[in-house]
């Protein structure tokens, strides 16, 4: 490589057009997925205080937001449900009449261009708030698998394109794949939350999804934040069990894991920019400490640069609009 003064890197930074010509990483609206929180009822729009612009909505209001997202070119939505009642098993999770199931049917009918992904977990549906069923105060891995399979099947019946298990039970991808195939849903894809860390950044989400564990925490099943070799084992295992896409979550503090998982698996990879990452950018911007739009776009392009194919983010619609508007 030539050295200064033969090589002057600034030559290609002189104008916006030159910079665009040599830009290495691109972000398109179609690569963004918007998470949404759906409740039973109608006419409901309840703001989540720690997440500016994010609401819990009933299906009718969800369609308003989904339409806006689709219009901006957003690729898909990821649905979380707030059921009418919770019990120890989380039985509302596989109620074909539940809010997620209703939302899926409405979205497929009204906005068929959007990819519909459903979050598969029990923590929104159990009265204790854990991601699986409890036995002697511990989450019972193997007994939870059948319930996750039932929930996935109910989402597939409603018409979900992709089911996304986020519980971190061992063996769940295989159990879900088997159940879907046996029921004739071999075309329903699985996006596995393969490397999901026990993170401090989920705080605002637990308000939005009303899924705070009533006792203990999730460290017994989510990954230790210090581990990246383990993330490779987790993703390899889920791929072997039939995952079509894998996820790293959170995204910003784990860009090294995104890069490793992408380069070592070559699989379609989703990065989840979680609630706390979103809330931090908003909080700093509200104080005038950073520029909201620039910090938003910089955080997202960083995930793409690290190797993510798609990004799940509460900024999806806002970022898609910025991309549409151009430089
Ligand atoms: C629960 C789940 C969580 C998120 C998605 N699914 C939180 C948790 O594990 O407590 C976090 C999403 C976010 O913070 O935006 N299975
Ligand atoms: Zn959960």
Short mmCIF file of C-alpha atoms and ligand atoms in Angstrom, two decimals:
data_model
loop_
_atom_site.label_atom_id
_atom_site.label_comp_id
_atom_site.label_asym_id
_atom_site.label_seq_id
_atom_site.Cartn_x
_atom_site.Cartn_y
_atom_site.Cartn_z
CA UNK A 1 0.00 0.00 0.00
CA UNK A 2 1.34 3.48 -0.91
CA UNK A 3 2.11 5.87 1.93
CA UNK A 4 1.58 9.60 2.32
CA UNK A 5 1.87 11.75 0.21
CA UNK A 6 1.10 9.26 -2.63
CA UNK A 7 -1.94 8.05 -0.76
CA UNK A 8 -4.29 10.70 0.59
CA UNK A 9 -7.47 9.04 1.97
CA UNK A 10 -9.16 12.44 2.19
CA UNK A 11 -9.38 12.63 -1.63
CA UNK A 12 -12.41 10.33 -1.60
CA UNK A 13 -14.11 12.13 1.28
CA UNK A 14 -14.34 15.52 -0.47
CA UNK A 15 -17.99 15.40 -1.60
CA UNK A 16 -21.16 13.54 -0.69
CA UNK A 17 -21.16 11.93 -4.15
CA UNK A 18 -17.61 10.63 -3.75
CA UNK A 19 -18.36 9.31 -0.30
CA UNK A 20 -21.47 7.54 -1.60
CA UNK A 21 -19.47 5.98 -4.44
CA UNK A 22 -17.04 4.22 -2.10
CA UNK A 23 -19.43 3.49 0.78
CA UNK A 24 -18.86 -0.11 1.88
CA UNK A 25 -22.06 -0.80 3.79
CA UNK A 26 -25.64 -0.03 2.80
CA UNK A 27 -28.83 -0.16 4.80
CA UNK A 28 -32.20 -0.59 3.11
CA UNK A 29 -35.68 -0.16 4.67
CA UNK A 30 -36.48 -3.74 3.62
CA UNK A 31 -33.81 -4.96 6.08
CA UNK A 32 -35.61 -3.42 9.05
CA UNK A 33 -38.15 -5.17 11.27
CA UNK A 34 -40.45 -3.29 13.67
CA UNK A 35 -41.36 -4.93 17.00
CA UNK A 36 -44.97 -4.30 18.08
CA UNK A 37 -46.96 -4.96 21.26
CA UNK A 38 -50.54 -6.10 20.77
CA UNK A 39 -53.36 -6.23 23.32
CA UNK A 40 -56.90 -7.56 23.23
CA UNK A 41 -59.69 -5.04 22.68
CA UNK A 42 -60.13 -2.13 20.29
CA UNK A 43 -59.22 1.54 20.14
CA UNK A 44 -56.35 0.99 22.56
CA UNK A 45 -53.13 2.98 22.26
CA UNK A 46 -51.15 2.99 25.47
CA UNK A 47 -47.73 4.67 25.39
CA UNK A 48 -44.74 2.85 26.87
CA UNK A 49 -43.19 5.60 29.00
CA UNK A 50 -39.59 4.42 28.73
CA UNK A 51 -39.78 4.02 24.93
CA UNK A 52 -40.77 7.27 23.17
CA UNK A 53 -43.15 6.61 20.25
CA UNK A 54 -43.73 2.96 21.20
CA UNK A 55 -47.25 1.91 22.21
CA UNK A 56 -49.20 -1.13 23.29
CA UNK A 57 -52.10 -1.23 20.83
CA UNK A 58 -55.15 -3.26 20.00
CA UNK A 59 -55.24 -4.88 16.54
CA UNK A 60 -57.07 -1.98 14.85
CA UNK A 61 -54.47 0.54 16.04
CA UNK A 62 -51.64 -1.88 15.27
CA UNK A 63 -52.77 -1.86 11.66
CA UNK A 64 -52.40 1.94 11.57
CA UNK A 65 -48.75 1.69 12.70
CA UNK A 66 -48.03 -1.32 10.49
CA UNK A 67 -49.43 0.52 7.47
CA UNK A 68 -47.12 3.46 8.17
CA UNK A 69 -44.19 1.08 8.48
CA UNK A 70 -45.06 -0.68 5.21
CA UNK A 71 -45.44 2.68 3.46
CA UNK A 72 -41.92 3.63 4.57
CA UNK A 73 -40.67 0.33 3.10
CA UNK A 74 -40.05 -1.55 6.37
CA UNK A 75 -39.58 -5.25 5.65
CA UNK A 76 -41.49 -6.85 8.47
CA UNK A 77 -42.95 -6.73 11.95
CA UNK A 78 -42.27 -8.80 15.08
CA UNK A 79 -45.29 -9.32 17.32
CA UNK A 80 -45.41 -9.57 21.12
CA UNK A 81 -48.70 -10.34 22.85
CA UNK A 82 -50.32 -8.99 25.99
CA UNK A 83 -52.97 -11.57 26.82
CA UNK A 84 -56.27 -11.01 28.64
CA UNK A 85 -55.16 -13.32 31.46
CA UNK A 86 -52.03 -15.11 32.69
CA UNK A 87 -51.60 -18.43 34.48
CA UNK A 88 -48.75 -20.66 35.64
CA UNK A 89 -48.53 -22.46 32.26
CA UNK A 90 -48.99 -19.45 30.02
CA UNK A 91 -51.94 -21.11 28.30
CA UNK A 92 -53.06 -17.90 26.55
CA UNK A 93 -49.96 -18.31 24.38
CA UNK A 94 -51.61 -20.96 22.21
CA UNK A 95 -55.12 -19.47 22.21
CA UNK A 96 -56.11 -19.17 18.54
CA UNK A 97 -58.23 -16.23 19.67
CA UNK A 98 -55.31 -14.41 21.35
CA UNK A 99 -54.11 -10.91 20.39
CA UNK A 100 -51.06 -12.11 18.42
CA UNK A 101 -53.13 -14.63 16.46
CA UNK A 102 -55.71 -11.92 15.64
CA UNK A 103 -52.99 -9.48 14.64
CA UNK A 104 -51.34 -12.03 12.34
CA UNK A 105 -54.60 -12.73 10.51
CA UNK A 106 -55.35 -9.00 10.16
CA UNK A 107 -51.83 -8.20 8.90
CA UNK A 108 -51.82 -11.00 6.33
CA UNK A 109 -55.22 -9.80 5.08
CA UNK A 110 -54.53 -6.03 5.03
CA UNK A 111 -50.77 -5.73 4.42
CA UNK A 112 -49.58 -8.89 2.66
CA UNK A 113 -46.31 -7.20 1.64
CA UNK A 114 -45.07 -7.22 5.26
CA UNK A 115 -43.23 -10.26 6.61
CA UNK A 116 -44.98 -11.28 9.84
CA UNK A 117 -42.75 -12.67 12.57
CA UNK A 118 -44.13 -13.76 15.95
CA UNK A 119 -42.17 -13.88 19.19
CA UNK A 120 -42.56 -17.33 20.73
CA UNK A 121 -42.07 -17.32 24.49
CA UNK A 122 -44.06 -17.86 27.65
CA UNK A 123 -42.93 -14.87 29.78
CA UNK A 124 -45.69 -12.60 28.47
CA UNK A 125 -48.26 -15.28 29.31
CA UNK A 126 -47.15 -16.77 32.64
CA UNK A 127 -48.25 -15.19 35.94
CA UNK A 128 -44.69 -15.65 37.29
CA UNK A 129 -43.10 -13.97 34.24
CA UNK A 130 -40.51 -16.65 33.45
CA UNK A 131 -39.92 -17.89 29.90
CA UNK A 132 -40.84 -21.49 30.78
CA UNK A 133 -42.91 -23.37 33.31
CA UNK A 134 -41.60 -23.69 36.87
CA UNK A 135 -40.92 -26.83 38.87
CA UNK A 136 -39.59 -26.39 42.42
CA UNK A 137 -38.83 -22.75 41.61
CA UNK A 138 -36.70 -23.67 38.58
CA UNK A 139 -37.57 -23.33 34.88
CA UNK A 140 -38.23 -26.86 33.62
CA UNK A 141 -36.54 -27.02 30.20
CA UNK A 142 -37.97 -30.22 28.75
CA UNK A 143 -41.53 -29.69 29.99
CA UNK A 144 -41.51 -26.21 28.40
CA UNK A 145 -40.67 -27.52 24.89
CA UNK A 146 -44.12 -28.96 24.20
CA UNK A 147 -45.78 -25.68 25.20
CA UNK A 148 -43.50 -23.64 22.91
CA UNK A 149 -44.36 -26.04 20.09
CA UNK A 150 -48.10 -25.51 20.76
CA UNK A 151 -47.63 -21.74 20.74
CA UNK A 152 -45.66 -21.88 17.46
CA UNK A 153 -48.32 -24.04 15.87
CA UNK A 154 -51.04 -21.58 16.85
CA UNK A 155 -49.02 -18.73 15.27
CA UNK A 156 -48.45 -20.79 12.11
CA UNK A 157 -52.18 -21.59 11.88
CA UNK A 158 -52.90 -17.86 12.05
CA UNK A 159 -50.54 -17.37 9.08
CA UNK A 160 -47.21 -16.21 10.54
CA UNK A 161 -44.38 -16.30 7.99
CA UNK A 162 -41.73 -16.80 10.67
CA UNK A 163 -41.87 -17.91 14.29
CA UNK A 164 -39.11 -16.61 16.54
CA UNK A 165 -38.51 -18.49 19.81
CA UNK A 166 -36.89 -16.21 22.41
CA UNK A 167 -37.08 -18.43 25.50
CA UNK A 168 -33.53 -19.92 25.36
CA UNK A 169 -34.64 -23.42 26.35
CA UNK A 170 -32.29 -26.12 25.00
CA UNK A 171 -33.79 -28.13 22.15
CA UNK A 172 -36.68 -25.82 21.37
CA UNK A 173 -35.85 -25.24 17.71
CA UNK A 174 -35.95 -28.99 17.04
CA UNK A 175 -39.19 -29.41 18.98
CA UNK A 176 -40.84 -26.53 17.11
CA UNK A 177 -39.60 -27.69 13.67
CA UNK A 178 -40.94 -31.19 14.30
CA UNK A 179 -44.34 -29.93 15.45
CA UNK A 180 -44.67 -27.54 12.49
CA UNK A 181 -43.71 -30.21 9.95
CA UNK A 182 -46.04 -32.82 11.47
CA UNK A 183 -48.97 -30.39 11.17
CA UNK A 184 -48.23 -29.49 7.54
CA UNK A 185 -46.47 -26.16 8.19
CA UNK A 186 -43.16 -27.08 6.60
CA UNK A 187 -43.03 -23.63 4.92
CA UNK A 188 -43.22 -21.69 8.17
CA UNK A 189 -39.67 -20.49 8.92
CA UNK A 190 -37.88 -20.34 12.26
CA UNK A 191 -35.82 -17.34 13.35
CA UNK A 192 -34.02 -18.51 16.44
CA UNK A 193 -32.98 -16.09 19.17
CA UNK A 194 -29.83 -18.22 19.21
CA UNK A 195 -27.43 -15.98 21.11
CA UNK A 196 -29.62 -14.13 23.57
CA UNK A 197 -27.70 -12.64 26.46
CA UNK A 198 -28.92 -12.03 30.03
CA UNK A 199 -28.75 -8.29 29.45
CA UNK A 200 -29.41 -5.14 31.46
CA UNK A 201 -30.76 -3.56 28.28
CA UNK A 202 -34.14 -5.36 28.38
CA UNK A 203 -35.52 -3.08 31.13
CA UNK A 204 -37.88 -0.91 29.07
CA UNK A 205 -39.18 -3.96 27.17
CA UNK A 206 -40.36 -5.59 30.37
CA UNK A 207 -42.58 -2.56 30.98
CA UNK A 208 -43.85 -2.76 27.38
CA UNK A 209 -44.50 -6.50 27.46
CA UNK A 210 -45.46 -6.67 31.14
CA UNK A 211 -43.09 -9.64 31.46
CA UNK A 212 -40.86 -8.86 34.45
CA UNK A 213 -40.06 -12.10 36.32
CA UNK A 214 -41.82 -12.04 39.69
CA UNK A 215 -38.89 -13.85 41.35
CA UNK A 216 -35.23 -14.27 40.44
CA UNK A 217 -33.88 -13.38 37.01
CA UNK A 218 -33.20 -15.01 33.63
CA UNK A 219 -29.51 -15.85 34.10
CA UNK A 220 -30.36 -19.53 34.46
CA UNK A 221 -31.34 -19.71 30.79
CA UNK A 222 -30.08 -16.63 28.94
CA UNK A 223 -26.37 -16.41 28.06
CA UNK A 224 -23.61 -14.89 30.17
CA UNK A 225 -22.68 -11.55 28.58
CA UNK A 226 -18.96 -12.43 28.70
CA UNK A 227 -19.23 -15.37 26.27
CA UNK A 228 -18.73 -15.53 22.53
CA UNK A 229 -17.47 -19.10 21.90
CA UNK A 230 -20.70 -20.20 23.54
CA UNK A 231 -22.67 -18.02 21.11
CA UNK A 232 -21.15 -20.05 18.27
CA UNK A 233 -22.16 -23.32 19.93
CA UNK A 234 -25.69 -22.02 20.49
CA UNK A 235 -26.10 -20.90 16.88
CA UNK A 236 -24.58 -24.12 15.49
CA UNK A 237 -26.97 -26.13 17.63
CA UNK A 238 -30.03 -24.19 16.50
CA UNK A 239 -28.97 -24.45 12.85
CA UNK A 240 -28.55 -28.21 13.25
CA UNK A 241 -32.06 -28.38 14.72
CA UNK A 242 -33.53 -26.55 11.73
CA UNK A 243 -33.31 -22.79 12.33
CA UNK A 244 -33.60 -20.86 9.05
CA UNK A 245 -32.18 -17.65 10.51
CA UNK A 246 -30.34 -16.87 13.71
CA UNK A 247 -30.28 -13.83 15.96
CA UNK A 248 -27.82 -12.05 18.20
CA UNK A 249 -29.44 -9.97 20.95
CA UNK A 250 -28.79 -7.26 22.14
CA UNK A 251 -26.95 -5.85 19.14
CA UNK A 252 -24.88 -2.77 19.99
CA UNK A 253 -22.86 -4.23 22.89
CA UNK A 254 -22.38 -7.52 20.96
CA UNK A 255 -21.12 -6.44 17.53
CA UNK A 256 -18.15 -8.82 17.89
CA UNK A 257 -20.56 -11.71 18.34
CA UNK A 258 -22.53 -10.61 15.26
CA UNK A 259 -19.31 -10.58 13.23
CA UNK A 260 -18.20 -14.01 14.45
CA UNK A 261 -21.57 -15.69 14.03
CA UNK A 262 -21.95 -14.30 10.50
CA UNK A 263 -18.48 -15.27 9.34
CA UNK A 264 -18.53 -18.72 10.93
CA UNK A 265 -22.08 -19.81 9.99
CA UNK A 266 -22.86 -17.87 6.81
CA UNK A 267 -26.50 -18.05 7.88
CA UNK A 268 -29.08 -15.27 7.55
CA UNK A 269 -28.45 -13.20 10.66
CA UNK A 270 -30.71 -10.82 12.55
CA UNK A 271 -29.45 -8.26 15.04
CA UNK A 272 -31.94 -7.12 17.68
CA UNK A 273 -31.39 -3.54 18.82
CA UNK A 274 -33.24 -3.93 22.10
CA UNK A 275 -35.39 -1.58 24.16
CA UNK A 276 -32.55 -0.29 26.35
CA UNK A 277 -30.39 0.60 23.34
CA UNK A 278 -33.35 2.51 21.87
CA UNK A 279 -34.18 4.21 25.18
CA UNK A 280 -30.56 5.32 25.73
CA UNK A 281 -30.36 7.09 22.38
CA UNK A 282 -33.72 8.80 23.00
CA UNK A 283 -32.80 9.81 26.54
CA UNK A 284 -29.54 11.43 25.48
CA UNK A 285 -31.21 13.14 22.52
CA UNK A 286 -34.00 14.51 24.76
CA UNK A 287 -31.33 16.22 26.86
CA UNK A 288 -29.76 17.65 23.74
CA UNK A 289 -26.61 15.61 24.29
CA UNK A 290 -26.64 13.78 20.95
CA UNK A 291 -28.39 14.15 17.61
CA UNK A 292 -31.21 11.60 17.53
CA UNK A 293 -31.26 10.96 13.79
CA UNK A 294 -27.51 10.66 13.39
CA UNK A 295 -27.09 8.41 16.44
CA UNK A 296 -29.96 6.22 15.25
CA UNK A 297 -28.47 5.78 11.77
CA UNK A 298 -24.94 5.27 13.08
CA UNK A 299 -26.10 2.54 15.48
CA UNK A 300 -27.92 0.72 12.67
CA UNK A 301 -25.15 0.93 10.06
CA UNK A 302 -22.74 -0.43 12.70
CA UNK A 303 -24.85 -3.57 12.98
CA UNK A 304 -24.87 -3.99 9.20
CA UNK A 305 -21.11 -3.40 9.05
CA UNK A 306 -20.59 -6.07 11.71
CA UNK A 307 -22.44 -8.57 9.50
CA UNK A 308 -26.15 -8.44 10.30
CA UNK A 309 -28.46 -9.05 7.33
CA UNK A 310 -31.55 -7.67 9.03
CA UNK A 311 -32.10 -5.46 12.06
CA UNK A 312 -34.98 -5.66 14.48
CA UNK A 313 -35.37 -2.17 15.90
CA UNK A 314 -37.97 0.16 17.43
CA UNK A 315 -36.48 2.78 15.09
CA UNK A 316 -37.57 0.79 12.00
CA UNK A 317 -40.19 3.21 10.66
CA UNK A 318 -38.20 6.35 11.55
CA UNK A 319 -35.01 4.98 10.02
CA UNK A 320 -36.83 3.80 6.88
CA UNK A 321 -38.20 7.33 6.43
CA UNK A 322 -34.72 8.82 6.76
CA UNK A 323 -33.42 6.35 4.16
CA UNK A 324 -36.31 7.15 1.83
CA UNK A 325 -35.63 10.88 2.11
CA UNK A 326 -32.02 10.32 0.97
CA UNK A 327 -28.80 12.08 2.03
C1 LIG B 1 -38.60 -12.33 26.32
C2 LIG B 1 -38.03 -11.27 25.47
C3 LIG B 1 -37.30 -10.17 25.91
C4 LIG B 1 -37.03 -9.40 24.81
C5 LIG B 1 -37.60 -10.02 23.70
N1 LIG B 1 -38.20 -11.19 24.13
C6 LIG B 1 -36.88 -9.73 27.24
C7 LIG B 1 -36.38 -10.66 28.25
O1 LIG B 1 -35.76 -11.67 27.96
O2 LIG B 1 -36.63 -10.33 29.40
C8 LIG B 1 -36.28 -8.11 24.87
C9 LIG B 1 -36.54 -7.14 23.81
C10 LIG B 1 -36.12 -5.75 24.13
O3 LIG B 1 -35.55 -5.43 25.19
O4 LIG B 1 -36.37 -4.91 23.26
N2 LIG B 1 -38.45 -13.61 25.88
ZN1 LIG B 2 -39.44 -14.88 27.49
#
